[in-house]
Amino acid sequence: MLIIQVIGFLVLFGQINAQQNKCEAFIDLALIIDSSRSIQPNDFEEGKKALLDLVSKLNVATEKAGVAVINYASTVDFNARSDVYQFDQGELMTHIADLPHLQTNTATGDALAVAKAYCDSSCRDLTKGVPRIFAVFTDGHSNEGRDVIQAAEEIRSSPTEGIIFAIGIGNIGPDGEAELLAIANDQDYVMRINSYLDFARVVNVITTKMCDFPAFVLPDVQIVGEALGNSTRYYRMHTLKKMKKNAFFEIEISDRVGKVKNSFLFVFVLFC
């Protein structure tokens, strides 16, 4: 399978507004939060504070960031409206602040399966070119429920085409380290944090990284989107069949300032 990543030519402005310290990315985001008994109650509360800080940096709105929250241990507590993009940011933050500490085992595979089912029914269509990000925050490896590797592979595959960002917190051990990499399937999508206190200190890093993840687009499908001031759009395309020799790709960008519109056409030729 050939993967083509187009990054750089679509960078119109910086992703994080330095003055507002806010991410303006178009993303569909599932926050998948480990709430198992191995997490100390005070650490769980520190984790919620960090998540509140993270959400405060997103532009949660219909045309920007859509957020679902999945709190899991042995059971999975899911919260999102039928149309997650209508989420009021204040309501979302209230829900995170009120998340219960479930304190049972760790069923990460079950949580991923719930997140996938939700996204398949409610994430914006792939033709919109919006990244689908599944951010897993966990302190260890899964020990109950569905096979976590299979669940992760299903998220990365069609029709979901999601990116899993695996964040390990604390001393997760060799099994946890191996599982993080297997879940994400890419070292660039793995982050390790020493403690829940450190989690709060690296929220800006996590937010910036998520806002730079690309959207998957399909061959022969036109993607139409906008990139407003202080925003960036990244795309990645993979082919489902062998490409013809010397295939080409076109990207047209229209830059509007006031009533003046300038159009630019970029043509990329791939020699196979």
Coordinates of C-alpha atoms in Angstrom, one line a residue:
M1 CA 0.0 0.0 0.0
L2 CA 1.4 3.4 -1.0
I3 CA 1.1 6.3 1.4
I4 CA 1.4 9.8 0.2
Q5 CA 1.7 12.6 2.8
V6 CA 1.2 16.2 1.7
I7 CA 2.6 18.4 4.4
G8 CA 3.9 21.9 4.1
F9 CA 2.2 23.2 0.9
L10 CA -1.1 23.5 2.8
V11 CA 0.4 25.4 5.8
L12 CA -1.2 28.8 5.5
F13 CA -0.7 30.1 9.0
G14 CA 0.6 28.8 12.4
Q15 CA -1.6 26.2 14.0
I16 CA -1.5 27.6 17.5
N17 CA -2.3 31.2 17.9
A18 CA 0.5 32.4 20.1
Q19 CA -1.6 35.2 21.7
Q20 CA -4.7 33.1 22.4
N21 CA -2.8 29.8 22.9
K22 CA -5.7 28.1 21.2
C23 CA -5.8 25.3 18.6
E24 CA -8.0 26.3 15.6
A25 CA -7.8 22.9 13.9
F26 CA -10.6 21.1 12.2
I27 CA -10.6 17.7 14.0
D28 CA -12.9 15.0 15.2
L29 CA -11.5 13.9 18.6
A30 CA -12.3 11.1 21.0
L31 CA -10.8 11.4 24.4
I32 CA -10.4 7.9 25.7
I33 CA -9.6 8.0 29.5
D34 CA -8.4 5.1 31.6
S35 CA -10.3 5.1 34.9
S36 CA -9.1 1.8 36.3
R37 CA -8.2 1.0 39.9
S38 CA -4.5 1.1 39.3
I39 CA -4.8 4.9 39.1
Q40 CA -4.7 6.6 42.5
P41 CA -7.7 8.9 43.2
N42 CA -5.6 12.0 43.4
D43 CA -3.9 11.1 40.1
F44 CA -7.2 10.7 38.4
E45 CA -8.3 14.1 39.6
E46 CA -5.0 15.6 38.3
G47 CA -5.7 13.9 35.0
K48 CA -9.1 15.5 34.7
K49 CA -7.6 18.9 35.4
A50 CA -5.1 18.4 32.5
L51 CA -8.0 17.3 30.2
L52 CA -9.9 20.4 31.1
D53 CA -6.9 22.5 30.2
L54 CA -6.6 20.6 26.9
V55 CA -10.2 21.1 26.0
S56 CA -10.0 24.8 26.8
K57 CA -7.4 25.1 24.0
L58 CA -9.7 23.6 21.4
N59 CA -12.2 25.6 19.4
V60 CA -15.2 23.3 20.1
A61 CA -17.8 24.1 17.4
T62 CA -19.7 22.7 14.5
E63 CA -17.1 23.8 11.9
K64 CA -14.0 23.2 14.1
A65 CA -13.3 20.6 16.8
G66 CA -15.8 17.9 17.6
V67 CA -15.1 16.1 20.9
A68 CA -16.4 12.8 22.4
V69 CA -15.4 11.7 25.9
I70 CA -15.1 8.0 26.8
N71 CA -14.3 7.1 30.4
Y72 CA -13.5 3.4 30.8
A73 CA -12.3 0.6 33.1
S74 CA -14.0 -2.7 33.0
T75 CA -17.1 -0.9 31.7
V76 CA -17.2 2.0 29.2
D77 CA -19.0 5.3 30.1
F78 CA -19.6 7.2 26.8
N79 CA -20.7 10.7 26.5
A80 CA -21.6 12.6 23.3
R81 CA -24.7 14.1 21.8
S82 CA -26.1 12.6 18.6
D83 CA -24.4 15.5 16.9
V84 CA -21.1 16.0 18.9
Y85 CA -20.2 19.1 16.9
Q86 CA -23.0 21.0 18.7
F87 CA -21.2 20.5 22.0
D88 CA -21.1 23.6 24.1
Q89 CA -17.5 23.9 25.4
G90 CA -18.7 24.8 28.9
E91 CA -21.0 21.7 29.0
L92 CA -18.2 19.5 27.8
M93 CA -15.8 20.8 30.5
T94 CA -18.5 20.3 33.1
H95 CA -18.9 16.7 32.0
I96 CA -15.1 16.1 32.3
A97 CA -14.9 17.7 35.7
D98 CA -17.7 15.3 36.9
L99 CA -16.2 12.1 35.4
P100 CA -16.4 9.3 38.0
H101 CA -13.3 7.2 38.9
L102 CA -14.6 3.7 37.9
Q103 CA -11.8 1.8 39.7
T104 CA -12.1 -1.6 38.1
N105 CA -10.0 -3.4 35.4
T106 CA -8.6 -2.0 32.1
A107 CA -10.6 -2.8 29.0
T108 CA -8.9 -0.6 26.5
G109 CA -10.1 -2.7 23.5
D110 CA -13.7 -2.3 24.6
A111 CA -13.2 1.5 24.8
L112 CA -11.7 1.7 21.4
A113 CA -14.6 -0.3 19.9
V114 CA -17.1 2.1 21.4
A115 CA -15.1 5.0 20.0
K116 CA -15.0 3.5 16.6
A117 CA -18.7 2.8 16.5
Y118 CA -19.4 6.3 17.5
C119 CA -17.1 7.8 14.9
D120 CA -18.5 5.6 12.1
S121 CA -22.0 6.9 12.8
S122 CA -21.2 10.5 13.8
C123 CA -17.8 11.8 12.6
R124 CA -17.8 14.1 9.7
D125 CA -17.6 12.5 6.3
L126 CA -14.2 11.6 4.9
T127 CA -14.9 14.0 2.0
K128 CA -14.7 16.9 4.4
G129 CA -11.0 16.1 5.0
V130 CA -11.2 16.3 8.8
P131 CA -8.7 14.3 10.9
R132 CA -10.2 11.5 13.1
I133 CA -8.1 11.3 16.2
F134 CA -8.5 8.8 19.0
A135 CA -6.4 9.9 22.0
V136 CA -5.9 7.2 24.6
F137 CA -4.7 8.2 28.1
T138 CA -3.7 5.1 30.1
D139 CA -1.4 4.1 33.0
G140 CA -0.9 0.5 31.8
H141 CA -1.8 -2.4 29.5
S142 CA -5.3 -3.8 28.9
N143 CA -6.2 -6.8 31.0
E144 CA -9.9 -7.4 30.2
G145 CA -12.4 -7.3 27.3
R146 CA -11.7 -7.2 23.6
D147 CA -8.3 -7.7 22.0
V148 CA -6.9 -4.2 22.0
I149 CA -4.6 -4.7 19.0
Q150 CA -7.5 -5.8 16.8
A151 CA -9.7 -3.0 18.0
A152 CA -6.9 -0.5 17.1
E153 CA -6.4 -2.0 13.7
E154 CA -10.1 -1.6 13.0
I155 CA -9.9 2.1 13.8
R156 CA -7.0 2.6 11.5
S157 CA -8.7 0.7 8.6
S158 CA -11.6 1.6 6.3
P159 CA -14.2 3.0 6.8
T160 CA -13.0 4.7 10.0
E161 CA -9.5 5.8 8.8
G162 CA -8.6 7.1 12.3
I163 CA -5.3 8.0 13.9
I164 CA -4.7 6.6 17.4
F165 CA -2.6 8.8 19.7
A166 CA -1.4 6.6 22.6
I167 CA -0.3 8.5 25.7
G168 CA 1.2 6.4 28.6
I169 CA 1.2 8.0 32.0
G170 CA 3.5 6.8 34.8
N171 CA 5.5 3.6 35.0
I172 CA 3.5 1.5 32.6
G173 CA 6.1 -1.3 32.4
P174 CA 7.3 -3.3 29.4
D175 CA 3.9 -4.7 28.5
G176 CA 2.4 -1.2 28.6
E177 CA 5.1 0.2 26.4
A178 CA 4.6 -2.6 23.9
E179 CA 0.9 -2.1 23.9
L180 CA 1.2 1.7 23.3
L181 CA 3.2 1.2 20.2
A182 CA 1.0 -1.6 18.9
I183 CA -2.1 0.6 19.5
A184 CA -0.7 3.6 17.7
N185 CA 1.3 1.6 15.1
D186 CA 3.7 4.5 14.7
Q187 CA 6.3 5.8 17.1
D188 CA 5.3 9.4 16.2
Y189 CA 1.9 8.7 17.6
V190 CA 3.2 7.6 21.0
M191 CA 3.9 9.8 24.0
R192 CA 5.2 8.8 27.5
I193 CA 4.6 11.0 30.5
N194 CA 6.3 10.4 33.9
S195 CA 3.3 11.2 36.1
Y196 CA -0.1 12.7 36.2
L197 CA 1.4 15.9 37.5
D198 CA 3.7 16.0 34.5
F199 CA 0.5 15.4 32.3
A200 CA -0.6 18.9 33.3
R201 CA 2.8 20.4 32.3
V202 CA 2.8 19.0 28.8
V203 CA -0.8 19.8 27.7
N204 CA 0.4 22.4 25.2
V205 CA 2.7 19.8 23.6
I206 CA -0.2 17.2 23.4
T207 CA -2.6 19.8 21.9
T208 CA -0.1 21.0 19.4
K209 CA 0.7 17.5 18.3
M210 CA -2.9 16.5 17.8
C211 CA -3.6 19.7 15.8
D212 CA -0.9 18.7 13.4
F213 CA -2.3 15.2 12.6
P214 CA -3.3 14.7 9.0
A215 CA -6.7 13.8 7.6
F216 CA -7.0 10.7 5.4
V217 CA -8.4 11.3 1.9
L218 CA -9.3 8.6 -0.6
P219 CA -8.1 8.4 -4.3
D220 CA -10.4 10.0 -6.8
V221 CA -12.4 11.9 -4.1
Q222 CA -12.4 15.6 -4.1
I223 CA -11.9 17.3 -0.8
V224 CA -13.2 20.8 -0.3
G225 CA -12.4 22.7 2.9
E226 CA -11.4 26.0 4.3
A227 CA -8.4 27.1 6.3
L228 CA -9.0 30.4 8.0
G229 CA -6.5 32.6 9.7
N230 CA -4.3 30.9 12.3
S231 CA -5.2 27.4 11.0
T232 CA -3.6 24.6 9.0
R233 CA -4.9 21.7 7.1
Y234 CA -2.9 18.5 6.7
Y235 CA -3.8 15.6 4.4
R236 CA -2.6 12.1 3.8
M237 CA -3.7 9.7 1.1
H238 CA -3.2 6.0 0.7
T239 CA -4.1 4.0 -2.4
L240 CA -6.2 0.9 -2.1
K241 CA -4.8 -0.5 -5.3
K242 CA -1.6 -0.2 -7.3
M243 CA -1.3 3.2 -8.8
K244 CA -0.7 3.8 -12.5
K245 CA 2.8 4.9 -13.5
N246 CA 3.5 8.6 -13.2
A247 CA 0.3 9.5 -11.3
F248 CA -0.3 13.1 -10.5
F249 CA -2.2 15.0 -7.8
E250 CA -3.7 18.5 -7.9
I251 CA -4.2 20.9 -5.0
E252 CA -5.9 24.2 -5.7
I253 CA -5.7 26.9 -3.1
S254 CA -7.8 30.1 -3.1
D255 CA -6.6 32.9 -0.9
R256 CA -9.2 35.6 -0.1
V257 CA -8.3 38.9 1.5
G258 CA -11.3 41.1 1.7
K259 CA -12.9 41.1 -1.8
V260 CA -9.7 40.0 -3.6
K261 CA -9.4 36.3 -4.3
N262 CA -6.1 34.7 -5.6
S263 CA -6.0 31.1 -6.8
F264 CA -3.0 28.8 -7.0
L265 CA -2.7 25.4 -8.5
F266 CA -0.1 22.9 -7.3
V267 CA 0.6 19.8 -9.4
F268 CA 2.5 16.9 -7.9
V269 CA 3.8 14.1 -10.2
L270 CA 4.6 10.8 -8.6
F271 CA 7.0 8.5 -10.5
C272 CA 6.3 4.9 -9.6

